[in-house]
């Protein structure tokens, strides 16, 4: 019996299609959300079942901000942009008197907010373009290795959600290919997504600007231009999925109205589909915000989730822990 | 000993990183080209060696037309467009008197050629846009299942190169992720690349138009618009690689000047890199064309290959067979 057990355990460990939800999602409480995830995965991976989906078609797409990691007080990429404005300010004395930079440098967030979307785009252009893709990646990696969240004091990569890390691994162990499909900048996320989420660059879809190939010192470089290529949010998400992945997901995961079209696109495919929204209802361990939030609203998508029977995760009730143990 | 042999054989078969070039490339003659491929693969996959590259970074990119399948008399996607013009003509009586459609419908290729790039773009717009992505995929699949090449009488998918199919499989068996990076239309190629090359849609990068999300009969659809998104040729290839893959390849494969920048981008990365050009010098078994060709010129890239020591495959001398056995 001992010998047989050893062999059985080895088989279970060796066979990626045999990972069980009960063991693989330890940070999830045993509530309806976890049960719905496990039931879906078991349905589509059971060979011979009418709901079986071949592994190459097991595409799962995840929003990033608010779905895989926190997004308050503002998406962390915005904080990266602010840090870069401060770092670049000595080279731009004119910013002291020009909005939105003047407000930003004085720490006047109301003044910055008053500059609206146009102001934000100016900050993005000043901090995300005019440099090579390799230089940008290095800047992101330098920042994310050291910058700390103003409220928790954690590294930003320490504010990923432990239950979602387990969910990503559980899906991959069941033959799924996991993608990020986020409104965040694609090159910002790719700089650390492989290390943190085990999602390689080619499986990260995000908002992007145009690039230009140039020769510098005899070598080719790609320059980031201040022209929008794709806004990977709302109706842009199915566009990003089709142009970058080329296959409709069978499962999609989000947390706000910006994810609604991705969840609709996913669930309108034929066969069994799965859609999940993370509801931020845990002011104590994370943040609480939904319909009334100005930046990351969960309103229409929530209504549709209720109407369509999508899974809505309560962070407060469904998750045993929110963040990974601090390192 | 018998038992040990069995275990050894099982390990070799089970371990994807142990496939050997000598067995895996049967359609390649034992010339310098094959030796260069195998030497490169063995260098980057040998653990502990200074040239070792971890599997996730083993990105290999392949041009399609002229590199993985034939491209004469014109790229096959052009023949698909012509077939669609003929099929759509009854709905467009005005085409009888409007160029470039009038020439095309009369089979007057000189008249069509006289319409130049503008004419070709009009044909592409008329045959590739204004329909949903799902409808377009279906049209491509219908055509490619039945249309035959004017010279060989083969299905177009029967004009893929057997040695390149083996090369794709050999690289994958050694932990490489194989991508197409082609000037051809991304949705045209994705419609059959997985079946023919075992390259899934998310690993196909190509030229593309913009898409628009609309609701039809209560369901979301993506409409193909007549606006260019990416021309994935020449300097567009490194742009396509960076925006879609996000990681520099360590090996790249092409056949014409349209691939030069991809090969430069690949070989200018640090560490061991591999670049290969297929030279069409086999008029008897395929086609012969290079520096003087009007459509698919191999000139500057050839010069650079010689100067840099890239591998130049002679189809005539390096390949035992060109096309797969007819089915």
XYZ file of C-alpha atoms in Angstrom:
654
model
C 0.000 0.000 0.000
C 2.808 2.374 0.858
C 4.391 1.777 -2.521
C 1.107 2.292 -4.363
C 0.472 5.511 -2.474
C 3.876 6.822 -3.456
C 3.175 6.029 -7.096
C -0.253 7.624 -6.911
C 1.114 10.770 -5.307
C 3.822 10.919 -7.962
C 1.270 10.643 -10.722
C -0.867 13.382 -9.266
C 2.143 15.658 -8.890
C 3.488 14.862 -12.332
C 0.243 15.227 -14.236
C -0.639 18.889 -14.684
C -4.232 17.998 -15.540
C -4.875 16.415 -12.195
C -4.447 19.379 -9.875
C -7.492 19.698 -7.641
C -9.124 22.934 -6.592
C -9.438 21.847 -3.005
C -5.681 21.658 -2.656
C -4.703 24.378 -5.077
C -6.736 27.281 -3.705
C -5.814 27.318 0.012
C -6.440 31.061 0.439
C -10.021 30.743 -0.772
C -12.785 30.062 1.717
C -15.018 27.152 0.795
C -17.810 29.396 -0.465
C -19.815 29.496 -3.699
C -17.112 31.460 -5.528
C -14.453 28.793 -5.028
C -16.984 26.066 -5.797
C -17.962 27.774 -9.050
C -14.312 28.068 -10.148
C -13.547 24.428 -9.393
C -16.778 23.199 -11.004
C -15.990 25.124 -14.202
C -12.417 23.842 -14.406
C -13.517 20.254 -13.783
C -16.218 20.489 -16.478
C -13.979 21.772 -19.257
C -11.038 19.488 -18.442
C -12.969 16.204 -18.142
C -12.115 14.190 -21.246
C -15.086 12.621 -22.961
C -17.499 15.084 -21.377
C -19.628 17.174 -23.772
C -18.181 20.302 -22.128
C -14.557 19.254 -22.640
C -12.331 21.979 -24.128
C -8.968 20.990 -25.680
C -6.017 22.531 -23.825
C -4.973 24.969 -26.604
C -8.417 26.576 -26.409
C -8.290 27.035 -22.632
C -7.552 30.747 -22.805
C -8.106 32.707 -19.574
C -7.778 36.494 -19.522
C -7.235 38.606 -16.418
C -7.545 42.314 -15.889
C -4.599 43.539 -13.799
C -5.389 46.646 -11.686
C -7.912 45.688 -8.994
C -8.078 42.084 -10.219
C -4.543 40.746 -9.747
C -3.156 43.552 -7.583
C -4.499 46.588 -5.746
C -5.294 49.859 -7.498
C -5.827 52.371 -4.670
C -5.358 55.275 -4.161
C -4.677 55.299 -7.934
C -3.375 52.613 -10.330
C 0.261 52.062 -9.430
C 1.448 52.980 -12.898
C 0.252 56.522 -12.170
C 2.480 56.575 -9.080
C 5.359 55.393 -11.258
C 4.645 58.289 -13.643
C 4.611 60.761 -10.729
C 7.934 59.426 -9.475
C 9.390 59.817 -12.947
C 8.173 63.423 -13.207
C 10.011 64.165 -9.965
C 13.138 62.381 -11.191
C 13.066 64.196 -14.524
C 12.177 67.643 -13.102
C 15.789 68.926 -12.890
C 16.033 68.498 -16.680
C 12.732 70.380 -17.135
C 12.888 73.717 -15.244
C 9.854 74.849 -17.285
C 7.679 72.321 -15.413
C 7.776 74.548 -12.301
C 5.319 76.891 -13.968
C 3.546 74.590 -16.417
C 0.473 72.509 -15.544
C -0.053 69.715 -14.833
C 3.597 69.366 -13.827
C 3.619 72.364 -11.457
C 0.764 70.919 -9.362
C 2.278 67.458 -9.427
C 5.687 68.691 -8.245
C 4.042 70.644 -5.393
C 2.082 67.525 -4.405
C -1.161 69.356 -5.180
C -3.329 66.439 -6.290
C -6.414 68.644 -6.641
C -4.556 70.920 -9.043
C -3.423 67.856 -10.966
C -6.955 66.439 -11.052
C -8.186 69.788 -12.387
C -6.012 69.279 -15.466
C -8.250 66.327 -16.336
C -7.580 63.625 -18.879
C -5.483 65.993 -20.977
C -3.183 66.569 -18.033
C -2.816 62.850 -17.358
C -1.944 62.249 -21.009
C 0.715 64.970 -20.785
C 2.215 63.247 -17.754
C 2.172 59.873 -19.547
C 3.782 61.378 -22.642
C 6.500 63.052 -20.565
C 7.287 59.919 -18.566
C 6.565 57.027 -20.933
C 7.763 58.214 -24.345
C 10.810 59.595 -26.107
C 12.997 56.793 -24.745
C 13.795 53.320 -26.028
C 11.751 50.300 -24.991
C 14.811 48.826 -23.244
C 15.413 52.043 -21.270
C 11.762 52.181 -20.237
C 11.783 48.574 -19.041
C 14.849 49.339 -16.934
C 13.163 52.398 -15.397
C 10.118 50.338 -14.423
C 12.248 47.576 -12.955
C 14.277 50.070 -10.902
C 11.130 51.694 -9.533
C 9.192 48.543 -8.768
C 12.154 46.995 -6.944
C 12.179 49.770 -4.345
C 9.053 51.989 -4.310
C 6.635 51.436 -1.434
C 2.870 51.841 -1.238
C 1.868 54.968 0.757
C -0.667 53.127 2.935
C 0.661 49.603 3.435
C 4.388 50.314 3.158
C 4.679 47.208 0.996
C 6.465 46.931 -2.318
C 3.823 47.199 -5.024
C 4.557 43.623 -6.083
C 3.685 42.682 -2.511
C 0.176 43.991 -3.136
C -0.795 41.257 -5.560
C -3.651 39.098 -4.352
C -2.564 35.759 -2.937
C -5.878 34.036 -3.871
C -5.462 35.225 -7.476
C -1.871 33.941 -7.631
C -3.255 30.561 -6.570
C -6.030 30.810 -9.153
C -3.522 31.564 -11.948
C -1.420 28.565 -10.930
C -4.486 26.329 -10.602
C -5.691 27.209 -14.094
C -2.233 26.666 -15.592
C -1.970 23.317 -13.805
C -5.189 22.428 -15.610
C -3.845 23.250 -19.053
C -5.033 26.850 -19.271
C -2.916 29.565 -20.834
C -3.207 32.673 -18.649
C -3.135 36.163 -20.167
C -3.300 39.657 -18.750
C -5.683 41.941 -20.676
C -5.445 45.288 -18.934
C -5.926 48.985 -19.478
C -2.458 49.427 -17.974
C 0.555 49.986 -20.189
C 1.791 46.796 -21.781
C 5.480 47.583 -21.295
C 4.933 48.669 -17.699
C 3.376 45.289 -16.865
C 5.747 43.143 -18.914
C 8.689 44.493 -16.916
C 7.664 42.406 -13.877
C 4.651 40.165 -14.785
C 6.750 37.095 -15.487
C 8.539 37.266 -12.142
C 5.422 38.067 -10.129
C 2.579 36.248 -11.928
C 4.550 33.710 -14.038
C 2.890 35.324 -17.071
C 5.452 35.774 -19.875
C 5.623 39.045 -21.886
C 3.923 37.481 -24.921
C 0.863 36.781 -22.752
C 0.486 40.364 -21.565
C -1.944 42.552 -23.526
C -2.265 46.179 -22.498
C -2.602 49.749 -23.632
C 0.245 50.772 -25.859
C 1.743 53.620 -27.833
C 3.270 53.510 -31.267
C 6.928 52.574 -31.680
C 9.519 53.709 -34.182
C 12.589 51.770 -35.280
C 15.749 53.886 -35.351
C 19.475 53.297 -35.552
C 21.593 54.659 -32.691
C 25.328 54.075 -32.525
C 24.999 51.427 -35.232
C 22.324 49.454 -33.399
C 18.576 49.287 -33.853
C 16.429 50.696 -31.066
C 12.667 51.070 -30.695
C 11.572 54.527 -29.583
C 8.322 54.954 -27.659
C 6.241 57.628 -29.409
C 3.565 59.833 -27.813
C 0.868 58.401 -30.118
C -1.746 55.967 -28.905
C -1.763 52.510 -30.504
C -4.368 50.696 -28.387
C -6.453 51.722 -25.371
C -7.028 48.283 -23.911
C -10.049 49.150 -21.792
C -13.831 48.750 -22.176
C -14.580 48.111 -25.902
C -10.819 48.046 -26.450
C -10.496 44.787 -24.502
C -12.168 42.517 -27.086
C -10.104 44.367 -29.721
C -6.900 43.686 -27.749
C -7.912 40.041 -27.310
C -8.620 39.557 -31.011
C -5.560 41.390 -32.319
C -3.028 40.029 -29.810
C -4.437 36.610 -28.839
C -6.661 35.850 -31.830
C -8.818 33.415 -29.909
C -11.819 34.063 -27.687
C -11.169 33.289 -23.997
C -13.293 30.672 -22.241
C -12.776 32.401 -18.893
C -12.324 36.056 -17.989
C -11.639 37.835 -14.718
C -12.133 41.502 -13.882
C -13.270 43.932 -11.226
C -14.798 47.005 -12.811
C -16.946 48.377 -15.622
C -13.789 48.591 -17.746
C -13.908 44.786 -17.881
C -17.571 44.465 -18.903
C -16.981 44.056 -22.648
C -14.241 41.471 -22.037
C -16.605 39.418 -19.900
C -19.400 39.764 -22.467
C -17.084 38.808 -25.333
C -15.904 35.784 -23.355
C -19.295 34.525 -22.242
C -20.930 35.022 -25.661
C -18.751 32.307 -27.175
C -20.281 28.855 -27.579
C -19.856 26.147 -24.969
C -19.221 26.525 -21.259
C -17.794 29.904 -20.287
C -16.776 31.489 -17.024
C -16.816 35.119 -15.916
C -15.741 36.471 -12.530
C -15.671 39.893 -10.898
C -13.638 40.744 -7.804
C -15.747 42.968 -5.544
C -13.682 45.234 -3.290
C -15.734 45.098 -0.091
C -12.949 44.726 2.432
C -12.034 48.150 3.811
C -10.202 46.521 6.684
C -7.789 44.292 4.780
C -7.750 46.174 1.466
C -10.158 48.845 0.155
C -13.919 49.102 -0.269
C -15.340 50.715 -3.408
C -17.880 49.904 -6.099
C -20.780 51.814 -7.693
C -19.875 55.286 -6.440
C -16.148 55.147 -7.157
C -14.933 57.881 -9.458
C -11.912 56.093 -10.903
C -12.674 52.351 -10.800
C -16.413 51.951 -10.867
C -18.128 48.573 -10.502
C -21.715 49.315 -11.480
C -23.003 48.138 -14.866
C -20.736 45.086 -14.824
C -22.081 44.191 -11.367
C -25.683 44.426 -12.582
C -24.864 42.239 -15.546
C -23.025 39.732 -13.348
C -26.127 39.392 -11.185
C -28.416 39.096 -14.227
C -26.200 36.539 -15.984
C -25.104 34.513 -12.982
C -21.434 35.421 -13.212
C -19.313 34.799 -10.141
C -18.851 37.850 -7.909
C -16.056 37.398 -5.393
C -16.443 39.098 -2.044
C -12.894 39.808 -0.917
C -14.180 39.973 2.655
C -16.009 36.655 2.660
C -14.342 34.564 -0.029
C -10.670 35.206 0.696
C -8.837 33.915 3.760
C -5.938 36.227 3.054
C -5.554 39.128 0.649
C -1.820 39.744 0.210
C 1.042 37.243 0.195
C 3.181 36.932 3.323
C 5.659 39.837 3.374
C 9.118 38.846 2.306
C 20.759 -3.727 -18.903
C 17.535 -4.263 -20.772
C 15.607 -2.590 -18.018
C 17.997 0.348 -17.887
C 17.776 0.774 -21.667
C 14.006 0.904 -21.503
C 14.172 3.559 -18.825
C 16.741 5.512 -20.808
C 14.653 5.340 -23.988
C 11.584 6.442 -22.027
C 13.446 9.369 -20.581
C 14.675 10.458 -23.989
C 11.202 10.207 -25.468
C 9.544 11.875 -22.530
C 11.998 14.722 -22.202
C 11.309 17.396 -24.781
C 14.763 18.866 -24.265
C 16.536 15.792 -25.510
C 15.422 15.714 -29.170
C 18.433 15.451 -31.433
C 18.900 17.301 -34.715
C 20.225 14.251 -36.496
C 16.935 12.433 -36.044
C 14.620 15.405 -36.126
C 15.589 16.960 -39.463
C 15.360 14.035 -41.921
C 14.568 16.233 -44.941
C 17.757 18.254 -44.480
C 20.957 17.162 -46.190
C 23.931 16.922 -43.874
C 25.397 20.221 -45.066
C 26.647 23.316 -43.238
C 23.118 24.754 -42.884
C 21.813 21.787 -40.914
C 25.009 21.648 -38.882
C 24.696 25.343 -37.999
C 21.087 24.865 -36.833
C 21.905 21.867 -34.668
C 25.042 23.486 -33.236
C 23.053 26.580 -32.231
C 20.264 24.584 -30.602
C 22.730 22.427 -28.685
C 24.653 25.490 -27.458
C 21.648 27.336 -26.045
C 19.989 24.273 -24.508
C 23.027 22.845 -22.727
C 22.521 23.473 -19.040
C 25.509 24.863 -17.246
C 27.053 26.165 -20.454
C 27.778 29.916 -20.620
C 25.530 30.104 -23.721
C 22.556 28.429 -22.024
C 19.254 30.262 -22.538
C 16.319 29.456 -20.207
C 13.365 27.949 -22.088
C 11.006 30.948 -21.692
C 13.558 33.110 -23.523
C 13.916 30.701 -26.440
C 11.791 32.761 -28.815
C 12.090 31.892 -32.520
C 10.336 34.008 -35.158
C 9.567 32.892 -38.696
C 8.519 34.860 -41.718
C 5.721 32.997 -43.539
C 5.609 33.690 -47.316
C 8.709 32.197 -48.912
C 10.046 30.963 -45.569
C 7.435 28.462 -44.362
C 5.443 28.089 -47.584
C 5.819 29.144 -51.237
C 5.005 32.656 -52.449
C 4.998 32.397 -56.250
C 3.547 33.596 -58.559
C 2.284 35.987 -55.844
C 1.721 35.553 -52.091
C -1.217 33.184 -51.747
C -3.238 35.703 -49.763
C -3.377 37.784 -52.964
C -4.916 34.804 -54.776
C -7.438 34.504 -51.943
C -8.304 38.192 -52.446
C -8.740 37.645 -56.208
C -11.031 34.687 -55.575
C -13.088 36.792 -53.209
C -13.426 39.620 -55.749
C -14.845 37.080 -58.201
C -17.197 35.649 -55.593
C -18.385 39.123 -54.542
C -18.666 40.534 -58.104
C -22.404 39.777 -58.535
C -23.087 42.072 -55.544
C -20.906 44.801 -57.121
C -22.010 45.438 -60.732
C -20.037 48.707 -60.625
C -16.767 46.687 -60.504
C -17.203 45.834 -64.222
C -16.167 49.366 -65.110
C -14.072 50.365 -62.082
C -10.357 49.675 -61.778
C -8.643 47.701 -60.405
C -11.679 45.383 -60.238
C -12.452 45.498 -63.985
C -8.946 44.269 -64.914
C -8.985 41.653 -62.183
C -12.363 40.251 -63.286
C -11.151 40.065 -66.895
C -8.000 38.256 -65.752
C -5.895 41.161 -67.037
C -2.977 41.023 -64.608
C -1.095 43.795 -66.415
C -4.072 46.108 -66.020
C -4.238 45.169 -62.357
C -0.508 45.755 -61.926
C -0.918 49.183 -63.551
C -3.204 50.191 -60.670
C -0.158 49.883 -58.395
C -0.153 49.777 -54.612
C -3.318 51.866 -54.464
C -5.130 49.251 -56.530
C -3.931 46.399 -54.330
C -5.082 48.274 -51.216
C -8.515 48.732 -52.833
C -8.711 44.991 -53.473
C -7.667 44.236 -49.884
C -10.234 46.700 -48.512
C -13.000 45.199 -50.658
C -12.168 41.609 -49.723
C -10.810 41.814 -46.169
C -12.921 44.465 -44.445
C -16.528 45.339 -43.684
C -17.199 41.870 -42.296
C -16.817 40.376 -38.846
C -13.623 38.624 -37.772
C -15.553 35.345 -37.439
C -16.989 35.659 -40.958
C -13.559 36.423 -42.388
C -11.978 33.401 -40.687
C -14.711 31.211 -42.156
C -14.090 32.604 -45.665
C -10.367 31.873 -45.409
C -10.994 28.355 -44.120
C -13.450 27.627 -46.956
C -10.990 28.859 -49.576
C -7.883 27.165 -48.218
C -9.666 23.809 -47.892
C -10.295 23.641 -51.645
C -8.308 26.166 -53.751
C -5.397 24.742 -55.738
C -2.102 26.299 -56.809
C -2.055 27.176 -60.545
C 1.310 25.524 -61.193
C 1.539 22.533 -58.839
C -2.150 21.714 -58.534
C -1.595 21.260 -54.804
C -3.676 22.719 -52.024
C -1.840 25.804 -50.764
C -1.330 24.125 -47.403
C 0.447 21.380 -49.368
C 3.028 23.964 -50.441
C 4.535 24.396 -47.011
C 8.177 23.359 -46.794
C 8.705 19.940 -45.257
C 12.201 20.831 -43.950
C 10.774 23.902 -42.217
C 7.971 21.861 -40.615
C 10.697 19.627 -39.208
C 12.681 22.652 -38.063
C 9.640 24.099 -36.238
C 9.055 20.770 -34.489
C 12.763 20.373 -33.657
C 12.914 23.822 -32.059
C 9.729 23.210 -30.060
C 11.077 19.846 -28.911
C 14.028 21.804 -27.567
C 11.919 24.192 -25.535
C 11.582 26.978 -28.105
C 8.356 28.895 -28.571
C 7.806 29.335 -32.315
C 6.139 32.472 -33.701
C 5.198 33.642 -37.155
C 6.149 37.276 -37.825
C 4.959 37.972 -41.347
C 3.871 40.766 -43.657
C 0.815 38.638 -44.413
C -2.532 39.364 -42.784
C -2.684 38.100 -39.209
C -6.263 36.804 -39.490
C -5.567 35.145 -42.833
C -2.719 33.131 -41.300
C -4.381 32.365 -37.968
C -7.238 30.647 -39.810
C -4.986 27.660 -40.618
C -1.559 28.106 -38.940
C -2.404 25.953 -35.935
C -3.524 23.015 -38.076
C -0.648 23.293 -40.561
C 2.313 24.551 -38.503
C 1.150 23.755 -34.947
C 1.515 27.471 -34.240
C -1.459 28.717 -32.191
C -3.199 32.017 -33.056
C -1.580 33.856 -30.153
C 1.841 33.114 -31.662
C 1.007 34.574 -35.074
C 2.039 38.205 -35.660
C 1.111 39.780 -38.976
C -0.130 42.855 -40.741
C -3.500 43.943 -39.449
C -6.273 46.451 -39.814
C -8.196 48.208 -37.108
C -11.231 46.529 -35.531
C -14.447 47.986 -34.155
C -16.675 46.403 -31.526
C -20.375 46.507 -32.428
C -23.565 44.875 -31.239
C -25.540 42.854 -33.806
C -28.700 40.974 -32.876
C -27.821 41.407 -29.203
C -24.324 39.953 -29.553
C -20.926 41.612 -29.757
C -19.042 41.324 -33.039
C -15.712 42.730 -34.207
C -15.861 44.452 -37.592
C -12.741 44.600 -39.758
C -12.159 48.238 -40.763
C -10.303 49.486 -43.865
C -7.702 51.268 -41.710
C -4.183 49.960 -41.284
C -3.121 48.997 -37.769
C 0.315 47.422 -38.400
C 2.304 46.733 -41.564
C 4.395 43.875 -40.255
C 7.162 44.072 -42.841
C 10.683 45.542 -42.931
C 10.988 48.054 -40.033
C 7.488 46.962 -38.973
C 8.778 43.512 -37.967
C 10.742 44.605 -34.875
C 7.706 46.762 -33.995
C 5.401 43.732 -34.358
C 7.778 41.627 -32.262
C 7.996 44.203 -29.486
C 4.285 45.061 -29.343
C 2.937 41.507 -29.695
C 5.689 39.307 -28.216
C 7.492 41.803 -25.977
C 10.722 39.828 -25.969
C 13.582 39.813 -28.459
C 13.892 36.520 -30.368
C 17.120 34.533 -30.105
C 16.565 33.020 -33.558
C 14.896 34.410 -36.677
C 14.150 32.917 -40.077
C 13.307 34.736 -43.300
C 13.871 34.765 -47.038
C 13.807 38.328 -48.358
C 14.761 41.947 -47.725
C 11.449 42.329 -45.875
C 12.995 40.194 -43.129
C 16.267 42.113 -42.800
C 15.260 44.268 -39.829
C 13.861 41.239 -37.980
C 17.164 39.420 -38.416
C 19.135 42.505 -37.350
C 16.910 43.035 -34.304
C 17.340 39.387 -33.351
C 21.100 39.156 -33.806
C 21.801 42.478 -32.063
C 20.610 41.054 -28.754
C 23.244 39.864 -26.301
C 24.346 36.239 -26.131
C 24.259 33.615 -28.851
C 21.829 34.420 -31.661
C 20.860 32.691 -34.879
C 19.676 34.109 -38.198
C 18.777 32.144 -41.311
C 17.664 33.031 -44.830
C 16.025 30.599 -47.222
C 17.463 31.152 -50.707
C 15.101 30.153 -53.515
C 17.560 28.617 -55.972
C 15.590 25.545 -56.990
C 13.663 26.282 -60.199
C 13.111 22.587 -60.748
C 11.465 21.655 -57.454
C 10.146 25.102 -56.459
C 11.084 28.548 -57.829
C 14.333 30.453 -58.362
C 14.488 34.154 -57.568
C 16.640 36.533 -55.543
C 18.284 39.907 -56.264
C 16.336 40.761 -59.400
C 12.883 39.772 -58.193
C 10.363 42.576 -58.272
C 8.056 41.332 -55.537
C 10.186 39.297 -53.135
C 13.725 40.539 -53.416
C 16.634 38.928 -51.605
C 19.436 41.426 -52.036
C 20.460 43.587 -49.074
C 19.613 40.852 -46.606
C 21.757 38.412 -48.579
C 24.716 40.797 -48.509
C 24.317 41.239 -44.777
C 23.987 37.484 -44.251
C 27.310 36.950 -46.018
C 28.975 39.785 -44.094
C 27.638 38.623 -40.715
C 27.926 34.885 -41.193
C 24.207 34.187 -41.037
C 23.048 30.843 -42.384
C 21.847 30.934 -45.997
C 19.896 27.821 -46.950
C 20.175 26.645 -50.541
C 16.857 24.914 -51.210
C 18.567 23.012 -54.009
C 21.498 21.702 -52.004
C 20.342 21.705 -48.397
C 16.885 20.173 -48.739
C 16.232 16.537 -49.656
C 12.588 17.289 -50.317
C 10.731 20.584 -50.590
C 7.028 19.842 -50.096
C 5.396 17.237 -47.851
C 4.095 14.027 -49.428
C 0.725 14.782 -51.076
C -2.208 13.648 -49.027
